[in-house]
C-alpha cells in the first residue's frame, strides 16, 4: 500500500484555533470518523490532559501524545484528526501526519485565539500563576516559538481570524476535496 494511501484530513494550530469544533463539523459533512488526539490521550491514560501535566509534566504528556498521533494515522480509512496544539513540535509527529494526510494549519492572531479560549481555561499551558501578561501574551509567545513547526507541518494554511466557523469549514473541505481529487488523478 502506498504510504499516503489513507488520505486523512489533519488539523493543526494553536489552542483556540478551532481544530476540534471545525474538525467535528468537517467529519460530519464528509461522512468520516473524527479523532481528537487529546481525547485519545485521555481515553488511554484514564486521566485528563491537566491531570497528566500535573503528574508527569509536559514531557510525560508529549510521550502519550506521540502514541496517540501514531494510532490516529494508522487507520487504513480516511479520518479527520484534530491535533493538540503542540503535536507539531515533534518532528516524528510532523512526518507521520504529513505522510498520511493533508495537514491544514488553522492560523489566527493571538487576540482571536485568546478570545476563543477565554479566562478560566483548563488547558495547562494557559492556566496557573505564572501567566504574566495574560492568555494573549502566552499565545503570542507560543505562536513565535512554534511558527516554523506549523509551517513545516502544513500543506495548507487557513487564516481564520476574520472568518465565521462555517467559512473555515468551507475552506478546509474545499482544500481536502482538491487534495483527494489530486490523489485520484
Ligand atoms: C497544547 C494544546 C492542547 C493540549 C495540551 C497542550 C499545546 O490542545 O494538547 O493542553 O501545547 O498547545 P488544544 O490545542 O486542542 O487545546
XYZ file of C-alpha atoms and ligand atoms in Angstrom:
201
model
C 0.000 0.000 0.000
C 1.216 3.476 -0.826
C 2.397 5.377 2.241
C -0.101 8.229 1.676
C -2.980 5.859 0.980
C -5.106 6.848 3.959
C -5.675 10.494 2.935
C -6.592 11.768 6.384
C -7.683 15.347 6.966
C -5.398 16.688 9.704
C -5.998 19.974 11.541
C -3.154 21.693 13.392
C -2.787 25.091 15.032
C -2.596 26.805 18.369
C -5.065 26.426 21.212
C -8.254 28.277 20.318
C -7.748 27.862 16.576
C -10.962 25.820 16.307
C -9.405 22.460 15.415
C -11.868 20.378 17.416
C -15.062 22.236 16.519
C -14.137 22.656 12.846
C -12.864 19.073 12.708
C -16.117 17.674 14.074
C -18.209 19.544 11.513
C -15.883 18.588 8.650
C -16.050 14.929 9.698
C -19.834 15.035 9.772
C -20.066 16.686 6.337
C -17.501 14.340 4.799
C -19.019 11.258 6.454
C -15.681 10.395 8.069
C -14.825 9.386 11.641
C -13.437 12.124 13.877
C -10.395 11.660 16.113
C -9.046 14.209 18.591
C -5.528 13.438 19.846
C -6.194 14.968 23.288
C -9.297 12.784 23.657
C -7.293 9.707 22.612
C -4.613 10.506 25.183
C -7.236 10.985 27.895
C -9.029 7.763 26.991
C -5.831 5.693 27.115
C -4.475 7.337 30.257
C -7.835 7.393 32.080
C -6.947 10.953 33.148
C -7.458 14.451 31.808
C -4.700 16.332 29.983
C -4.432 18.640 33.004
C -4.005 15.682 35.373
C -1.287 14.196 33.136
C 0.596 17.525 33.061
C 0.411 17.694 36.860
C 1.557 14.129 37.437
C 4.109 13.668 34.659
C 4.873 17.121 33.367
C 4.734 18.233 29.759
C 7.293 15.590 28.724
C 5.037 12.808 30.017
C 2.105 14.250 28.111
C 4.135 14.592 24.892
C 5.116 10.901 25.049
C 1.443 9.886 25.296
C 0.552 12.367 22.564
C 3.127 10.799 20.228
C 1.450 7.407 20.733
C -1.959 8.956 20.071
C -0.764 10.504 16.787
C 0.724 7.175 15.686
C -2.563 5.442 16.494
C -4.733 8.053 14.784
C -2.837 7.978 11.477
C -2.777 4.177 11.440
C -6.426 3.966 10.353
C -6.480 2.466 6.845
C -9.598 4.506 6.032
C -9.543 8.309 5.956
C -10.359 10.043 9.239
C -10.438 13.667 10.362
C -7.765 14.244 13.009
C -7.763 17.308 15.294
C -4.304 17.560 16.822
C -3.441 19.130 20.153
C -1.708 22.461 19.616
C 1.770 21.149 20.419
C 1.787 17.950 18.344
C 3.741 19.621 15.537
C 6.698 20.294 17.870
C 7.790 16.679 17.445
C 9.442 16.029 14.047
C 8.253 12.417 14.137
C 4.643 13.566 14.558
C 5.031 16.061 11.700
C 6.420 13.392 9.386
C 3.675 10.900 10.274
C 0.862 13.402 9.816
C 2.199 14.722 6.513
C 2.878 11.272 5.172
C -0.648 10.035 5.833
C -2.806 13.044 5.140
C -3.443 16.628 4.188
C -2.272 18.869 7.022
C -4.279 22.081 7.351
C -2.982 24.792 9.687
C -5.767 26.887 11.215
C -3.956 30.133 11.965
C -5.279 33.216 13.760
C -3.848 36.259 15.537
C -3.231 35.795 19.291
C -6.099 38.164 20.168
C -8.585 35.983 18.279
C -7.176 32.812 19.854
C -7.357 34.396 23.297
C -10.983 35.399 22.729
C -11.825 31.799 21.825
C -10.012 30.205 24.758
C -11.025 32.670 27.452
C -10.270 33.021 31.113
C -10.622 30.030 33.403
C -9.397 27.705 30.693
C -8.263 24.300 31.953
C -5.508 23.918 29.363
C -2.320 23.557 31.425
C -0.315 25.982 29.294
C -2.991 28.658 29.751
C -3.554 28.127 33.464
C -1.535 28.713 36.577
C 0.054 31.555 38.448
C 2.904 32.277 36.006
C 0.625 33.701 33.323
C 2.297 37.079 33.293
C 0.649 39.322 30.752
C -2.396 37.090 30.356
C -3.510 34.493 27.852
C -2.955 36.646 24.774
C 0.705 37.201 25.686
C 1.241 33.484 26.269
C -0.407 32.637 22.951
C 1.678 35.267 21.119
C 4.832 33.776 22.568
C 3.772 30.213 21.664
C 2.968 31.440 18.151
C 6.504 32.815 17.799
C 8.082 29.662 19.202
C 6.036 27.322 17.035
C 5.688 29.201 13.751
C 8.406 27.220 11.995
C 6.983 23.908 13.170
C 3.493 24.791 11.883
C 4.958 25.987 8.588
C 6.899 22.771 8.237
C 3.874 20.608 9.055
C 1.292 22.394 6.926
C 0.246 21.615 3.368
C -2.387 24.350 3.514
C -2.910 27.404 5.742
C -6.361 28.804 6.507
C -6.296 32.245 8.166
C -9.323 32.035 10.430
C -9.102 35.395 12.220
C -11.858 37.158 10.263
C -13.882 34.092 9.347
C -17.013 32.533 10.824
C -16.686 28.837 11.727
C -18.856 27.944 8.739
C -16.464 29.739 6.361
C -13.484 27.965 7.898
C -15.242 24.618 7.432
C -15.916 25.513 3.778
C -12.260 26.335 3.101
C -10.993 23.228 4.823
C -13.410 20.971 2.950
C -12.521 22.634 -0.377
C -8.812 22.079 0.278
C -9.410 18.462 1.239
C -11.604 17.803 -1.811
C -8.925 19.264 -4.103
C -6.314 17.139 -2.386
C -8.393 13.974 -2.798
C -9.033 14.762 -6.482
C -5.294 15.221 -6.968
C -4.605 11.869 -5.377
C -7.055 10.111 -7.700
C -5.833 11.868 -10.881
C -1.434 22.062 23.986
C -2.682 22.150 23.423
C -3.848 21.401 23.945
C -3.386 20.144 24.694
C -2.364 20.488 25.719
C -1.132 21.179 25.159
C -0.317 22.832 23.389
O -4.718 21.021 22.872
O -2.855 19.204 23.790
O -3.004 21.299 26.687
O 0.857 22.524 23.696
O -0.581 23.745 22.581
P -5.675 22.054 22.076
O -4.826 22.770 21.076
O -6.679 21.163 21.429
O -6.268 22.968 23.084
